[in-house]
Amino acid sequence: MTSPYDPQNNPGATPGQPFPGQPVPGQYGAAGPEPDNNLVWAILSTVLCCLPLGIVAIIKSTSVSKLWAQGDVAGAQKAAEDAKKFAIWGAIAGVIVLVILVILNVALGLAASSSGY
């Protein structure tokens, strides 16, 4: 018995088009829903924390939908993971810089108050 999804048994099939019932990348199916692009976190990381890493996160997050629409499921998932990773790194870098600035301000404030100025 042959499958109705076999192109040789389905003369009405359009070349390059999926057979009925086959999952199409970019739609719900075997690939699942489109991954979260983490754009909100990328923007927050850019504005509030670390500009360079945030920009990379925004670029990665905007490529998720493009890759998904092209059918590159693995590429879209990788771009989503990278966007999240860069947004987290940007937030961590921003916190570290903030802590260093606070320590320097406290140290300079103590030095100025002890010198009599």
PDB file of N, CA and C in Angstrom, residues 7-56:
ATOM      1  N   PRO A   7       4.613  11.878  -3.484  1.00  0.00           N
ATOM      2  CA  PRO A   7       4.398  12.762  -4.635  1.00  0.00           C
ATOM      3  C   PRO A   7       4.058  12.011  -5.913  1.00  0.00           C
ATOM      4  N   GLN A   8       4.495  10.773  -6.028  1.00  0.00           N
ATOM      5  CA  GLN A   8       4.190  10.006  -7.232  1.00  0.00           C
ATOM      6  C   GLN A   8       2.735   9.545  -7.222  1.00  0.00           C
ATOM      7  N   ASN A   9       2.142   9.415  -6.048  1.00  0.00           N
ATOM      8  CA  ASN A   9       0.746   9.003  -5.942  1.00  0.00           C
ATOM      9  C   ASN A   9      -0.206  10.186  -5.870  1.00  0.00           C
ATOM     10  N   ASN A  10       0.321  11.378  -5.795  1.00  0.00           N
ATOM     11  CA  ASN A  10      -0.517  12.559  -5.637  1.00  0.00           C
ATOM     12  C   ASN A  10      -0.250  13.513  -6.807  1.00  0.00           C
ATOM     13  N   PRO A  11      -0.846  13.235  -7.960  1.00  0.00           N
ATOM     14  CA  PRO A  11      -0.546  14.047  -9.141  1.00  0.00           C
ATOM     15  C   PRO A  11      -1.019  15.490  -9.031  1.00  0.00           C
ATOM     16  N   GLY A  12      -1.942  15.785  -8.112  1.00  0.00           N
ATOM     17  CA  GLY A  12      -2.438  17.147  -7.978  1.00  0.00           C
ATOM     18  C   GLY A  12      -1.572  18.011  -7.083  1.00  0.00           C
ATOM     19  N   ALA A  13      -0.514  17.437  -6.502  1.00  0.00           N
ATOM     20  CA  ALA A  13       0.341  18.192  -5.583  1.00  0.00           C
ATOM     21  C   ALA A  13       1.162  19.217  -6.353  1.00  0.00           C
ATOM     22  N   THR A  14       1.275  20.370  -5.783  1.00  0.00           N
ATOM     23  CA  THR A  14       2.083  21.432  -6.376  1.00  0.00           C
ATOM     24  C   THR A  14       3.523  21.256  -5.914  1.00  0.00           C
ATOM     25  N   PRO A  15       4.477  21.272  -6.832  1.00  0.00           N
ATOM     26  CA  PRO A  15       5.876  21.125  -6.410  1.00  0.00           C
ATOM     27  C   PRO A  15       6.282  22.235  -5.450  1.00  0.00           C
ATOM     28  N   GLY A  16       6.995  21.861  -4.406  1.00  0.00           N
ATOM     29  CA  GLY A  16       7.472  22.816  -3.423  1.00  0.00           C
ATOM     30  C   GLY A  16       6.470  23.119  -2.329  1.00  0.00           C
ATOM     31  N   GLN A  17       5.246  22.649  -2.463  1.00  0.00           N
ATOM     32  CA  GLN A  17       4.215  22.870  -1.456  1.00  0.00           C
ATOM     33  C   GLN A  17       4.108  21.637  -0.564  1.00  0.00           C
ATOM     34  N   PRO A  18       3.823  21.827   0.717  1.00  0.00           N
ATOM     35  CA  PRO A  18       3.679  20.670   1.598  1.00  0.00           C
ATOM     36  C   PRO A  18       2.415  19.889   1.262  1.00  0.00           C
ATOM     37  N   PHE A  19       2.436  18.618   1.568  1.00  0.00           N
ATOM     38  CA  PHE A  19       1.270  17.780   1.369  1.00  0.00           C
ATOM     39  C   PHE A  19       0.254  18.061   2.456  1.00  0.00           C
ATOM     40  N   PRO A  20      -1.004  17.790   2.190  1.00  0.00           N
ATOM     41  CA  PRO A  20      -2.021  18.017   3.217  1.00  0.00           C
ATOM     42  C   PRO A  20      -1.693  17.244   4.491  1.00  0.00           C
ATOM     43  N   GLY A  21      -1.813  17.922   5.620  1.00  0.00           N
ATOM     44  CA  GLY A  21      -1.552  17.264   6.896  1.00  0.00           C
ATOM     45  C   GLY A  21      -0.115  17.366   7.357  1.00  0.00           C
ATOM     46  N   GLN A  22       0.782  17.784   6.473  1.00  0.00           N
ATOM     47  CA  GLN A  22       2.179  17.919   6.861  1.00  0.00           C
ATOM     48  C   GLN A  22       2.379  19.229   7.591  1.00  0.00           C
ATOM     49  N   PRO A  23       3.179  19.222   8.702  1.00  0.00           N
ATOM     50  CA  PRO A  23       3.409  20.487   9.402  1.00  0.00           C
ATOM     51  C   PRO A  23       4.235  21.433   8.550  1.00  0.00           C
ATOM     52  N   VAL A  24       3.876  22.683   8.610  1.00  0.00           N
ATOM     53  CA  VAL A  24       4.594  23.725   7.881  1.00  0.00           C
ATOM     54  C   VAL A  24       5.402  24.514   8.900  1.00  0.00           C
ATOM     55  N   PRO A  25       6.712  24.689   8.686  1.00  0.00           N
ATOM     56  CA  PRO A  25       7.478  25.506   9.631  1.00  0.00           C
ATOM     57  C   PRO A  25       6.865  26.895   9.719  1.00  0.00           C
ATOM     58  N   GLY A  26       6.822  27.416  10.949  1.00  0.00           N
ATOM     59  CA  GLY A  26       6.230  28.716  11.163  1.00  0.00           C
ATOM     60  C   GLY A  26       4.786  28.630  11.620  1.00  0.00           C
ATOM     61  N   GLN A  27       4.215  27.435  11.573  1.00  0.00           N
ATOM     62  CA  GLN A  27       2.871  27.221  12.072  1.00  0.00           C
ATOM     63  C   GLN A  27       2.943  26.187  13.177  1.00  0.00           C
ATOM     64  N   TYR A  28       1.856  26.069  13.924  1.00  0.00           N
ATOM     65  CA  TYR A  28       1.829  25.030  14.946  1.00  0.00           C
ATOM     66  C   TYR A  28       1.885  23.684  14.247  1.00  0.00           C
ATOM     67  N   GLY A  29       2.651  22.806  14.779  1.00  0.00           N
ATOM     68  CA  GLY A  29       2.817  21.494  14.190  1.00  0.00           C
ATOM     69  C   GLY A  29       3.930  20.781  14.913  1.00  0.00           C
ATOM     70  N   ALA A  30       4.714  20.050  14.171  1.00  0.00           N
ATOM     71  CA  ALA A  30       5.808  19.297  14.770  1.00  0.00           C
ATOM     72  C   ALA A  30       6.834  20.222  15.410  1.00  0.00           C
ATOM     73  N   ALA A  31       6.981  21.415  14.865  1.00  0.00           N
ATOM     74  CA  ALA A  31       7.984  22.344  15.391  1.00  0.00           C
ATOM     75  C   ALA A  31       7.471  23.092  16.616  1.00  0.00           C
ATOM     76  N   GLY A  32       6.164  23.119  16.845  1.00  0.00           N
ATOM     77  CA  GLY A  32       5.605  23.840  17.977  1.00  0.00           C
ATOM     78  C   GLY A  32       5.448  25.313  17.652  1.00  0.00           C
ATOM     79  N   PRO A  33       5.104  26.104  18.658  1.00  0.00           N
ATOM     80  CA  PRO A  33       4.927  27.542  18.424  1.00  0.00           C
ATOM     81  C   PRO A  33       6.266  28.250  18.239  1.00  0.00           C
ATOM     82  N   GLU A  34       6.204  29.432  17.661  1.00  0.00           N
ATOM     83  CA  GLU A  34       7.419  30.231  17.468  1.00  0.00           C
ATOM     84  C   GLU A  34       8.041  30.549  18.822  1.00  0.00           C
ATOM     85  N   PRO A  35       9.363  30.422  18.940  1.00  0.00           N
ATOM     86  CA  PRO A  35      10.002  30.716  20.231  1.00  0.00           C
ATOM     87  C   PRO A  35       9.873  32.189  20.602  1.00  0.00           C
ATOM     88  N   ASP A  36       9.890  32.449  21.906  1.00  0.00           N
ATOM     89  CA  ASP A  36       9.833  33.828  22.406  1.00  0.00           C
ATOM     90  C   ASP A  36      11.098  34.548  21.973  1.00  0.00           C
ATOM     91  N   ASN A  37      10.945  35.711  21.363  1.00  0.00           N
ATOM     92  CA  ASN A  37      12.126  36.415  20.848  1.00  0.00           C
ATOM     93  C   ASN A  37      12.841  37.252  21.904  1.00  0.00           C
ATOM     94  N   ASN A  38      12.274  37.390  23.108  1.00  0.00           N
ATOM     95  CA  ASN A  38      12.910  38.117  24.213  1.00  0.00           C
ATOM     96  C   ASN A  38      13.222  39.565  23.866  1.00  0.00           C
ATOM     97  N   LEU A  39      12.421  40.164  22.998  1.00  0.00           N
ATOM     98  CA  LEU A  39      12.675  41.543  22.565  1.00  0.00           C
ATOM     99  C   LEU A  39      12.519  42.534  23.711  1.00  0.00           C
ATOM    100  N   VAL A  40      11.545  42.311  24.585  1.00  0.00           N
ATOM    101  CA  VAL A  40      11.339  43.232  25.707  1.00  0.00           C
ATOM    102  C   VAL A  40      12.580  43.269  26.598  1.00  0.00           C
ATOM    103  N   TRP A  41      13.122  42.088  26.913  1.00  0.00           N
ATOM    104  CA  TRP A  41      14.311  42.022  27.766  1.00  0.00           C
ATOM    105  C   TRP A  41      15.513  42.646  27.057  1.00  0.00           C
ATOM    106  N   ALA A  42      15.607  42.458  25.754  1.00  0.00           N
ATOM    107  CA  ALA A  42      16.716  43.056  24.999  1.00  0.00           C
ATOM    108  C   ALA A  42      16.639  44.580  25.045  1.00  0.00           C
ATOM    109  N   ILE A  43      15.439  45.127  24.884  1.00  0.00           N
ATOM    110  CA  ILE A  43      15.274  46.581  24.918  1.00  0.00           C
ATOM    111  C   ILE A  43      15.557  47.126  26.316  1.00  0.00           C
ATOM    112  N   LEU A  44      15.029  46.453  27.345  1.00  0.00           N
ATOM    113  CA  LEU A  44      15.299  46.900  28.714  1.00  0.00           C
ATOM    114  C   LEU A  44      16.782  46.840  29.047  1.00  0.00           C
ATOM    115  N   SER A  45      17.445  45.794  28.588  1.00  0.00           N
ATOM    116  CA  SER A  45      18.878  45.663  28.822  1.00  0.00           C
ATOM    117  C   SER A  45      19.638  46.788  28.128  1.00  0.00           C
ATOM    118  N   THR A  46      19.207  47.157  26.945  1.00  0.00           N
ATOM    119  CA  THR A  46      19.866  48.231  26.205  1.00  0.00           C
ATOM    120  C   THR A  46      19.672  49.580  26.884  1.00  0.00           C
ATOM    121  N   VAL A  47      18.440  49.876  27.269  1.00  0.00           N
ATOM    122  CA  VAL A  47      18.120  51.189  27.823  1.00  0.00           C
ATOM    123  C   VAL A  47      18.643  51.351  29.252  1.00  0.00           C
ATOM    124  N   LEU A  48      18.504  50.310  30.065  1.00  0.00           N
ATOM    125  CA  LEU A  48      18.800  50.436  31.487  1.00  0.00           C
ATOM    126  C   LEU A  48      20.184  49.941  31.910  1.00  0.00           C
ATOM    127  N   CYS A  49      20.801  49.121  31.115  1.00  0.00           N
ATOM    128  CA  CYS A  49      22.016  48.466  31.613  1.00  0.00           C
ATOM    129  C   CYS A  49      23.238  48.680  30.741  1.00  0.00           C
ATOM    130  N   CYS A  50      23.330  47.930  29.676  1.00  0.00           N
ATOM    131  CA  CYS A  50      24.572  47.904  28.895  1.00  0.00           C
ATOM    132  C   CYS A  50      24.241  48.026  27.413  1.00  0.00           C
ATOM    133  N   LEU A  51      24.554  49.160  26.836  1.00  0.00           N
ATOM    134  CA  LEU A  51      24.200  49.449  25.451  1.00  0.00           C
ATOM    135  C   LEU A  51      24.768  48.439  24.440  1.00  0.00           C
ATOM    136  N   PRO A  52      26.063  48.118  24.457  1.00  0.00           N
ATOM    137  CA  PRO A  52      26.589  47.215  23.421  1.00  0.00           C
ATOM    138  C   PRO A  52      25.955  45.823  23.448  1.00  0.00           C
ATOM    139  N   LEU A  53      25.858  45.214  24.616  1.00  0.00           N
ATOM    140  CA  LEU A  53      25.261  43.881  24.698  1.00  0.00           C
ATOM    141  C   LEU A  53      23.769  43.930  24.416  1.00  0.00           C
ATOM    142  N   GLY A  54      23.113  45.009  24.787  1.00  0.00           N
ATOM    143  CA  GLY A  54      21.699  45.169  24.503  1.00  0.00           C
ATOM    144  C   GLY A  54      21.408  45.268  23.018  1.00  0.00           C
ATOM    145  N   ILE A  55      22.270  45.955  22.296  1.00  0.00           N
ATOM    146  CA  ILE A  55      22.087  46.068  20.845  1.00  0.00           C
ATOM    147  C   ILE A  55      22.224  44.707  20.181  1.00  0.00           C
ATOM    148  N   VAL A  56      23.199  43.925  20.613  1.00  0.00           N
ATOM    149  CA  VAL A  56      23.354  42.570  20.073  1.00  0.00           C
ATOM    150  C   VAL A  56      22.109  41.744  20.389  1.00  0.00           C
TER     151      VAL A  56
END
